[in-house]
Amino acid sequence: MKIIVLGGDGFCGWPTSLKLAGAGHQVTIVDNLSRRGIDLALSSGSLTEIASVHDRIAAARQHVGDVCHENTDIAKDHAALRDLIAGVMPDAVIQFAEQRAAPYSMIGDSERRYTVDNNITGTHNLCSALVDIKPDTHLVHLGTMGVYGYSREFGKIPEGYLDIEIKSTRQDTQILYPANPGSIYHMTKCLDQLLFQFYNKNWGLRVTDLHQGIVWGVETDETRLDPRLINRFDYDGVFGTVLNRFISQAVNDVPLTVYGTGGQSRAFIHIADSARCLQLAVENPPEPGERPRIFNQVSEVRSVRNLADMLADQWGAGIRYVTNPRKELPENELEVENAGLQSLGFKPTLLNNRLIEDVRFIADATRKNFNADNVLSSPRW
Ligand code: NAD
Ligand code: USQ
């Protein structure tokens, strides 16, 4: 298949691009490298030293398969995006190219506006270009579990649509699950869902929206093939996600930074599972005419406290309970349906010592890049 991967230089997009190229697909990465720019602006960045995109592509072509890169801003340069789509005429486009950190989106006015402008306009430019140029393309979007909020208010979280009964008519129906975002970033993912609903209703655009949990881990089989293919490893208080942060903290003798009580339950998925799910979604498109297909891309649910206790028991790491910088439920239960991807062949990998040791090994090898000033750098909201 011909596949365009928007945001293919990022943490999830890079291993996914390699996975798809390794499976024989022709992959065009479109990335404006804005994330590398944000690393510099925040004086943070990846623990692993990621190669330039030029070197990444050279190594990918040598070891993995057919991958190229175009430097285009999909939010700001609509004409270039249209030209690209017309040039490639893709079977599928994967949309990873959004500003993805909740804390970054809550820093202040310019970050709030950037996150909304970048995420909503980029995704809308894509929908608008596809229906004009190649309307049968399968659009695969990375959404988030955060669109649902994280509660059991409506029971187990279904895959996108909630079964309801209309009180006045006693009719059963399904509605898009009520959006309940906890940050400007998560809000953009809720708005993306409405764009897909309308483009699907009006033009029949084929969409798979993957509501992904927190991704952890660093390497996949493909990123290990050459040091130039190594994936990024965020550990800072803005872009770092909780489990990778905790592992890097434990290795660097920093007490694990549990926000609040640590009673927050979240869904998790390993980076290799994430790339595998993307491959399954792309290779099994929805039927023409189907409403936007929504899958929860998650492997298991864990609480923050449970993760911290696990690392404390295993490695003797200290734990520091800090005032939660976020406005979120202090404690929550979470149960998530994930039958959709499993029906396509996904077998979730649960947290295990070997995979945790893999991350610890990388964190240990990159200790010199760990800057303790970046650990508690989250804004408050
Ligand atoms: P990332 O920041 O590492 O990668 C995003 C990539 O998109 C970057 O390389 C960036 O340069 C590029 N990009 C951003 N705006 C762009 C634009 N306007 N034009 C072209 N390129 C642009 O993020 P990630 O962790 O790889 O996340 C990718 C997607 O997956 C995001 O949409 C995110 O919401 C979603 N997701 C991530 C996680 C996670 O834990 N990392 C979990 C759930 C969902
Ligand atoms: N947390 C801590 N200590 C830390 C960091 C985080 O206790 O040092 C807590 C947070 O308060 C939160 C939970 O851990 O309750 C998760 O935080 P996170 O930063 O790991 O994840 P989050 O902000 O939710 O965002 C990440 C990705 C985002 C994706 C989302 C999926 O950055 O792109 O959409 O995970 S989900 O959480 O399922 O909505």
Coordinates of C-alpha atoms and ligand atoms in Angstrom, one line a residue:
M1 CA 0.0 0.0 0.0
K2 CA 1.0 3.6 -0.4
I3 CA 0.8 5.3 3.0
I4 CA 1.4 8.8 4.1
V5 CA 2.5 9.2 7.7
L6 CA 1.9 12.7 9.0
G7 CA 4.1 13.3 12.0
G8 CA 6.3 10.3 11.2
D9 CA 9.4 11.8 12.9
G10 CA 7.7 11.6 16.3
F11 CA 7.7 9.1 19.2
C12 CA 4.8 7.0 17.8
G13 CA 5.1 8.0 14.1
W14 CA 8.7 6.9 13.6
P15 CA 8.5 3.3 14.8
T16 CA 5.1 3.0 13.0
S17 CA 6.7 4.2 9.7
L18 CA 9.4 1.6 10.1
K19 CA 7.0 -1.1 10.9
L20 CA 4.9 -0.3 7.8
A21 CA 8.0 0.0 5.6
G22 CA 9.3 -3.3 7.0
A23 CA 5.9 -4.9 6.0
G24 CA 6.5 -3.9 2.4
H25 CA 4.4 -0.7 2.3
Q26 CA 5.6 2.5 0.5
V27 CA 5.8 5.1 3.3
T28 CA 6.0 8.9 2.8
I29 CA 6.7 10.7 6.1
V30 CA 5.4 14.2 6.3
D31 CA 6.8 16.1 9.3
N32 CA 7.7 19.8 9.8
L33 CA 10.1 18.8 12.6
S34 CA 8.2 21.2 15.0
R35 CA 8.7 18.8 17.9
R36 CA 12.5 19.0 17.5
G37 CA 12.0 22.8 17.6
I38 CA 9.9 22.6 20.8
D39 CA 12.7 20.5 22.4
L40 CA 15.1 23.4 21.8
A41 CA 12.6 26.0 23.0
L42 CA 12.0 24.2 26.3
S43 CA 15.6 23.2 26.8
S44 CA 14.5 19.7 27.3
G45 CA 14.4 16.9 24.7
S46 CA 15.0 13.3 24.2
L47 CA 17.2 11.2 26.5
T48 CA 18.3 9.2 23.5
E49 CA 20.2 11.1 20.9
I50 CA 18.0 10.9 17.9
A51 CA 19.6 11.1 14.4
S52 CA 18.8 13.9 12.0
V53 CA 15.8 13.1 9.8
H54 CA 18.2 12.8 6.9
D55 CA 20.2 10.1 8.6
R56 CA 17.1 8.4 9.9
I57 CA 15.8 8.0 6.4
A58 CA 19.1 6.9 5.0
A59 CA 19.3 4.1 7.7
A60 CA 15.7 3.2 7.2
R61 CA 16.2 2.7 3.4
Q62 CA 19.3 0.7 4.1
H63 CA 17.8 -1.7 6.7
V64 CA 14.1 -1.6 6.5
G65 CA 12.3 -0.5 3.3
D66 CA 10.8 2.2 1.2
V67 CA 10.6 5.4 3.3
C68 CA 11.1 9.1 2.4
H69 CA 10.5 12.4 4.2
E70 CA 8.8 15.7 3.1
N71 CA 9.2 18.7 5.4
T72 CA 5.7 20.3 5.2
D73 CA 3.6 22.0 7.9
I74 CA 0.2 20.5 7.3
A75 CA -1.6 23.2 9.3
K76 CA 0.1 26.2 7.7
D77 CA 0.7 24.9 4.1
H78 CA -2.5 23.5 2.8
A79 CA -1.4 23.9 -0.8
A80 CA 1.7 21.8 -0.2
L81 CA -0.3 19.1 1.6
R82 CA -2.7 18.9 -1.4
D83 CA 0.2 18.6 -3.8
L84 CA 1.6 15.8 -1.8
I85 CA -1.6 13.9 -1.7
A86 CA -2.1 14.4 -5.4
G87 CA 1.5 13.2 -6.0
V88 CA 1.3 10.1 -3.9
M89 CA -2.4 9.2 -4.3
P90 CA -2.2 7.2 -1.0
D91 CA -4.3 4.2 0.0
A92 CA -4.1 5.4 3.6
V93 CA -3.0 8.5 5.5
I94 CA -2.1 8.2 9.2
Q95 CA -2.5 11.5 11.2
F96 CA 0.0 11.7 14.1
A97 CA 0.9 15.3 13.4
E98 CA -0.5 17.1 16.3
Q99 CA 0.9 18.9 19.4
R100 CA 0.4 16.0 21.9
A101 CA 1.3 17.1 25.4
A102 CA -1.5 18.1 27.8
P103 CA 1.0 20.1 30.0
Y104 CA 2.4 22.0 26.9
S105 CA -1.1 23.0 25.9
M106 CA -1.8 24.5 29.3
I107 CA 1.4 26.6 29.6
G108 CA -0.2 29.9 28.5
D109 CA -2.0 31.8 25.8
S110 CA 0.4 31.2 22.9
E111 CA 0.6 27.4 23.7
R112 CA -3.2 27.1 23.9
R113 CA -3.6 28.9 20.6
Y114 CA -0.8 27.0 18.9
T115 CA -2.3 23.6 20.0
V116 CA -5.8 24.5 18.7
D117 CA -4.6 26.1 15.5
N118 CA -2.1 23.3 14.7
N119 CA -4.2 20.3 15.7
I120 CA -7.6 21.4 14.4
T121 CA -6.4 23.1 11.2
G122 CA -4.0 20.3 10.3
T123 CA -6.6 17.6 10.7
H124 CA -9.2 19.7 8.9
N125 CA -6.8 20.5 6.0
L126 CA -6.3 16.8 5.6
C127 CA -10.0 15.9 5.5
S128 CA -10.7 18.8 3.1
A129 CA -7.9 17.8 0.7
L130 CA -8.8 14.1 0.7
V131 CA -12.5 14.5 -0.3
D132 CA -11.4 16.6 -3.3
I133 CA -8.3 14.7 -4.4
K134 CA -8.7 11.0 -3.3
P135 CA -12.0 10.5 -1.5
D136 CA -11.6 6.7 -1.1
T137 CA -8.4 7.1 1.0
H138 CA -8.5 5.6 4.5
L139 CA -7.8 8.2 7.1
V140 CA -6.3 6.7 10.3
H141 CA -6.2 9.3 13.2
L142 CA -4.5 9.1 16.5
G143 CA -7.0 10.1 19.1
T144 CA -6.8 9.6 22.9
M145 CA -8.5 7.9 25.8
G146 CA -8.6 11.4 27.3
V147 CA -11.7 12.3 25.1
Y148 CA -13.8 10.2 27.4
G149 CA -12.5 11.6 30.7
Y150 CA -11.4 8.9 33.0
S151 CA -14.4 7.7 35.0
R152 CA -16.9 4.9 35.3
E153 CA -19.8 7.4 35.1
F154 CA -21.3 5.5 32.1
G155 CA -19.7 2.1 33.1
K156 CA -17.0 0.4 31.1
I157 CA -15.7 2.8 28.4
P158 CA -17.0 1.6 25.0
E159 CA -15.3 2.1 21.6
G160 CA -16.4 5.6 20.8
Y161 CA -20.1 5.2 20.9
L162 CA -22.4 5.0 23.9
D163 CA -25.6 2.9 23.9
I164 CA -28.5 5.1 25.2
E165 CA -32.2 5.0 25.5
I166 CA -34.1 8.2 24.6
K167 CA -36.4 8.8 27.6
S168 CA -39.3 10.4 25.7
T169 CA -39.6 7.8 22.9
R170 CA -38.0 4.8 24.7
Q171 CA -35.9 4.3 21.6
D172 CA -32.4 2.7 21.8
T173 CA -29.7 4.4 19.9
Q174 CA -25.9 5.1 20.0
I175 CA -24.3 8.5 20.3
L176 CA -20.7 9.6 20.2
Y177 CA -19.5 9.2 23.8
P178 CA -19.9 12.5 25.7
A179 CA -16.6 14.4 25.4
N180 CA -14.9 15.2 28.7
P181 CA -11.4 16.6 28.0
G182 CA -9.0 17.6 30.8
S183 CA -6.7 19.9 28.9
I184 CA -6.7 22.1 25.7
Y185 CA -4.8 19.3 24.0
H186 CA -7.4 16.7 24.9
M187 CA -10.1 19.2 23.8
T188 CA -8.6 19.3 20.3
K189 CA -9.0 15.5 20.1
C190 CA -12.7 15.9 21.0
L191 CA -13.1 18.5 18.2
D192 CA -11.3 16.2 15.7
Q193 CA -14.1 13.6 16.3
L194 CA -16.7 16.1 15.1
L195 CA -14.7 16.9 12.0
F196 CA -14.6 13.1 11.2
Q197 CA -18.3 12.7 11.9
F198 CA -19.2 15.5 9.5
Y199 CA -16.8 14.5 6.7
N200 CA -18.0 10.9 7.0
K201 CA -21.7 11.9 6.9
N202 CA -21.3 14.3 4.0
W203 CA -18.6 12.8 1.8
G204 CA -18.4 9.3 3.1
L205 CA -14.8 9.8 4.2
R206 CA -13.5 6.5 5.6
V207 CA -12.0 7.1 9.0
T208 CA -10.5 5.0 11.8
D209 CA -10.0 7.0 15.0
L210 CA -7.7 5.2 17.4
H211 CA -8.3 6.3 21.0
Q212 CA -4.9 5.5 22.3
G213 CA -3.8 5.2 26.0
I214 CA -0.4 6.3 27.4
V215 CA 2.4 4.9 25.3
W216 CA 5.5 3.6 27.1
G217 CA 8.7 1.9 26.1
V218 CA 11.2 3.3 23.6
E219 CA 12.4 0.7 21.1
T220 CA 10.8 -1.7 18.7
D221 CA 12.4 -4.5 16.6
E222 CA 12.9 -2.0 13.7
T223 CA 14.4 0.9 15.7
R224 CA 17.0 -1.5 17.2
L225 CA 18.5 -2.3 13.8
D226 CA 20.8 0.7 13.6
P227 CA 21.8 3.4 16.2
R228 CA 20.5 6.0 13.6
L229 CA 17.0 4.5 13.9
I230 CA 16.7 4.9 17.7
N231 CA 13.4 6.3 18.9
R232 CA 13.0 9.4 21.1
F233 CA 12.6 9.1 24.9
D234 CA 10.8 12.0 26.6
Y235 CA 11.3 12.3 30.3
D236 CA 10.6 15.9 31.2
G237 CA 7.6 17.3 33.0
V238 CA 5.9 18.6 29.8
F239 CA 6.3 15.8 27.2
G240 CA 7.5 12.8 29.3
T241 CA 4.7 10.3 30.0
V242 CA 4.4 8.8 33.4
L243 CA 5.9 5.3 33.2
N244 CA 8.9 6.3 31.1
R245 CA 9.4 9.2 33.4
F246 CA 9.4 7.0 36.5
I247 CA 11.9 4.6 34.9
S248 CA 14.3 7.4 34.0
Q249 CA 13.8 8.9 37.5
A250 CA 14.6 5.6 39.2
V251 CA 17.8 5.2 37.2
N252 CA 18.9 8.7 38.0
D253 CA 18.2 8.4 41.8
V254 CA 15.4 10.9 41.6
P255 CA 12.3 10.0 43.8
L256 CA 9.4 9.0 41.6
T257 CA 7.1 12.1 41.1
V258 CA 3.6 10.8 41.9
Y259 CA 1.2 13.7 41.4
G260 CA -1.4 13.9 44.2
T261 CA -2.3 10.5 45.7
G262 CA -1.4 8.5 42.5
G263 CA -4.9 7.2 42.5
Q264 CA -5.3 8.2 38.9
S265 CA -6.0 5.1 36.7
R266 CA -5.0 5.3 33.1
A267 CA -4.8 2.9 30.1
F268 CA -1.4 2.0 28.8
I269 CA 0.1 0.5 25.7
H270 CA 3.7 -0.4 24.8
I271 CA 5.2 1.4 21.7
A272 CA 5.7 -1.9 19.8
D273 CA 2.0 -2.7 20.4
S274 CA 1.1 0.8 19.2
A275 CA 2.9 0.3 15.9
R276 CA 1.4 -3.2 15.5
C277 CA -2.1 -1.8 16.0
L278 CA -1.5 0.9 13.4
Q279 CA -0.5 -1.8 10.9
L280 CA -3.6 -3.8 11.7
A281 CA -5.9 -0.7 11.3
V282 CA -4.3 0.3 8.0
E283 CA -4.3 -3.1 6.5
N284 CA -8.0 -3.7 7.5
P285 CA -9.9 -0.5 6.5
P286 CA -13.6 0.0 7.3
E287 CA -16.2 -0.7 4.7
P288 CA -17.2 2.2 2.4
G289 CA -20.2 3.9 4.0
E290 CA -19.3 2.8 7.6
R291 CA -19.5 5.5 10.2
P292 CA -16.1 6.6 11.7
R293 CA -14.7 3.5 13.2
I294 CA -13.4 4.0 16.7
F295 CA -11.1 1.6 18.5
N296 CA -9.6 2.0 21.9
Q297 CA -5.9 1.3 21.4
V298 CA -4.9 0.1 24.8
S299 CA -3.4 -2.9 26.4
E300 CA -4.2 -2.6 30.1
V301 CA -5.2 -0.2 32.9
R302 CA -3.0 0.7 35.8
S303 CA -3.0 3.4 38.5
V304 CA -0.1 5.8 38.8
R305 CA 0.5 4.6 42.4
N306 CA 0.6 1.0 41.3
L307 CA 3.3 1.8 38.8
A308 CA 5.4 3.7 41.4
D309 CA 5.0 0.9 44.0
M310 CA 6.1 -1.7 41.4
L311 CA 9.3 0.2 40.6
A312 CA 9.9 0.9 44.3
D313 CA 9.6 -2.8 45.1
Q314 CA 11.7 -3.9 42.2
W315 CA 14.6 -1.4 42.4
G316 CA 14.2 0.3 45.8
A317 CA 13.2 3.6 44.1
G318 CA 12.0 6.3 46.4
I319 CA 8.6 7.9 45.9
R320 CA 7.8 11.6 46.3
Y321 CA 4.2 12.6 46.5
V322 CA 4.0 16.1 45.0
T323 CA 1.0 18.5 44.7
N324 CA -0.8 17.6 41.5
P325 CA -0.1 20.4 39.0
R326 CA -3.2 19.2 37.0
K327 CA -6.9 19.6 37.5
E328 CA -8.1 16.0 37.3
L329 CA -9.9 13.4 39.5
P330 CA -7.6 12.6 42.4
E331 CA -8.8 9.0 42.3
N332 CA -10.7 7.1 39.6
E333 CA -11.6 3.6 38.4
L334 CA -11.3 2.8 34.8
E335 CA -12.5 -0.1 32.6
V336 CA -12.0 0.0 28.9
E337 CA -13.3 -2.0 26.0
N338 CA -10.6 -3.0 23.5
A339 CA -12.3 -5.8 21.5
G340 CA -12.1 -3.9 18.1
L341 CA -8.3 -4.2 17.5
Q342 CA -8.3 -7.6 19.1
S343 CA -10.9 -8.7 16.5
L344 CA -8.2 -7.7 13.8
G345 CA -5.6 -9.9 15.5
F346 CA -4.1 -7.6 18.2
K347 CA -2.7 -9.5 21.2
P348 CA -2.0 -7.0 24.0
T349 CA 1.4 -7.2 25.6
L350 CA 1.0 -6.6 29.4
L351 CA 3.6 -4.8 31.5
N352 CA 6.4 -7.2 32.1
N353 CA 9.9 -7.1 33.6
R354 CA 11.7 -7.7 30.3
L355 CA 10.1 -4.7 28.7
I356 CA 10.7 -2.5 31.7
E357 CA 14.3 -3.6 31.8
D358 CA 14.7 -2.6 28.2
V359 CA 13.7 1.0 29.1
R360 CA 15.9 0.9 32.2
F361 CA 18.8 -0.1 30.0
I362 CA 18.3 2.8 27.7
A363 CA 17.8 5.2 30.6
D364 CA 21.0 4.0 32.1
A365 CA 23.0 4.3 28.9
T366 CA 21.8 7.9 28.5
R367 CA 22.2 9.2 32.1
K368 CA 24.5 12.0 30.9
N369 CA 21.5 13.6 29.0
F370 CA 19.2 13.5 32.1
N371 CA 18.7 17.0 33.5
A372 CA 17.0 17.0 36.9
D373 CA 15.8 20.6 36.3
N374 CA 13.4 19.2 33.7
V375 CA 11.7 16.7 36.1
L376 CA 9.2 19.0 37.8
S377 CA 8.7 21.4 34.9
S378 CA 4.9 20.9 34.4
P379 CA 2.7 24.1 34.3
R380 CA -0.2 24.1 36.9
W381 CA -3.8 24.3 35.8
Ligands
NAD1 P1 5.4 13.6 19.0 O1 5.3 15.0 19.4 O2 6.6 12.8 19.3 O3 5.2 13.5 17.4 C1 4.3 14.4 16.7 C2 5.0 14.7 15.3 O4 4.2 15.5 14.5 C3 6.3 15.5 15.6 O5 7.4 14.9 14.9 C4 6.0 16.9 15.0 O6 7.1 17.5 14.5 C5 4.9 16.6 14.0 N1 4.0 17.7 13.7 C6 3.3 18.3 14.6 N2 2.5 19.3 14.0 C7 2.8 19.2 12.7 C8 2.4 19.9 11.5 N3 1.5 20.9 11.6 N4 2.8 19.6 10.3 C9 3.7 18.5 10.2 N5 4.2 17.8 11.3 C10 3.7 18.2 12.5 O7 4.1 12.9 19.5 P2 3.7 11.3 19.6 O8 3.9 10.9 21.0 O9 4.4 10.6 18.5 O10 2.2 11.3 19.3 C11 1.7 11.2 18.0 C12 0.2 11.2 18.0 O11 -0.3 10.1 18.8 C13 -0.4 12.5 18.6 O12 -1.5 12.9 17.8 C14 -0.9 12.1 20.0 O13 -2.0 12.9 20.4 C15 -1.2 10.6 19.8 N6 -1.0 9.9 21.1 C16 0.2 9.8 21.7 C17 0.3 9.2 22.9 C18 1.6 9.1 23.7 O14 1.6 8.6 24.8 N7 2.7 9.5 23.1 C19 -0.8 8.6 23.5 C20 -2.1 8.7 22.8 C21 -2.2 9.3 21.6
USQ2 N1 1.6 11.8 36.5 C1 2.2 11.6 37.7 N2 3.5 11.9 37.8 C2 4.3 12.3 36.7 C3 3.6 12.5 35.5 C4 2.3 12.2 35.4 O1 1.6 11.3 38.7 O2 5.4 12.6 36.9 C5 0.1 11.5 36.3 C6 -0.7 12.6 35.7 O3 -1.2 13.4 36.8 C7 -1.8 11.8 35.1 C8 -1.2 10.5 34.6 O4 0.1 10.4 35.4 O5 -2.8 11.5 36.0 C9 -0.8 10.4 33.2 O6 0.0 11.5 32.8 P1 0.9 11.5 31.5 O7 1.7 12.7 31.4 O8 1.6 10.2 31.4 O9 -0.2 11.3 30.3 P2 -1.2 12.4 29.7 O10 -1.0 13.8 30.1 O11 -2.6 11.8 29.9 O12 -0.9 12.3 28.1 C10 -0.3 11.2 27.5 C11 0.1 11.7 26.1 C12 -1.1 12.1 25.3 C13 -2.1 11.0 25.2 C14 -2.5 10.5 26.6 C15 -3.4 9.3 26.5 O13 1.1 12.7 26.3 O14 -0.6 12.5 23.9 O15 -3.2 11.5 24.5 O16 -1.3 10.2 27.3 S1 -4.5 9.2 27.8 O17 -3.8 9.5 29.1 O18 -5.0 7.8 27.9 O19 -5.6 10.2 27.6

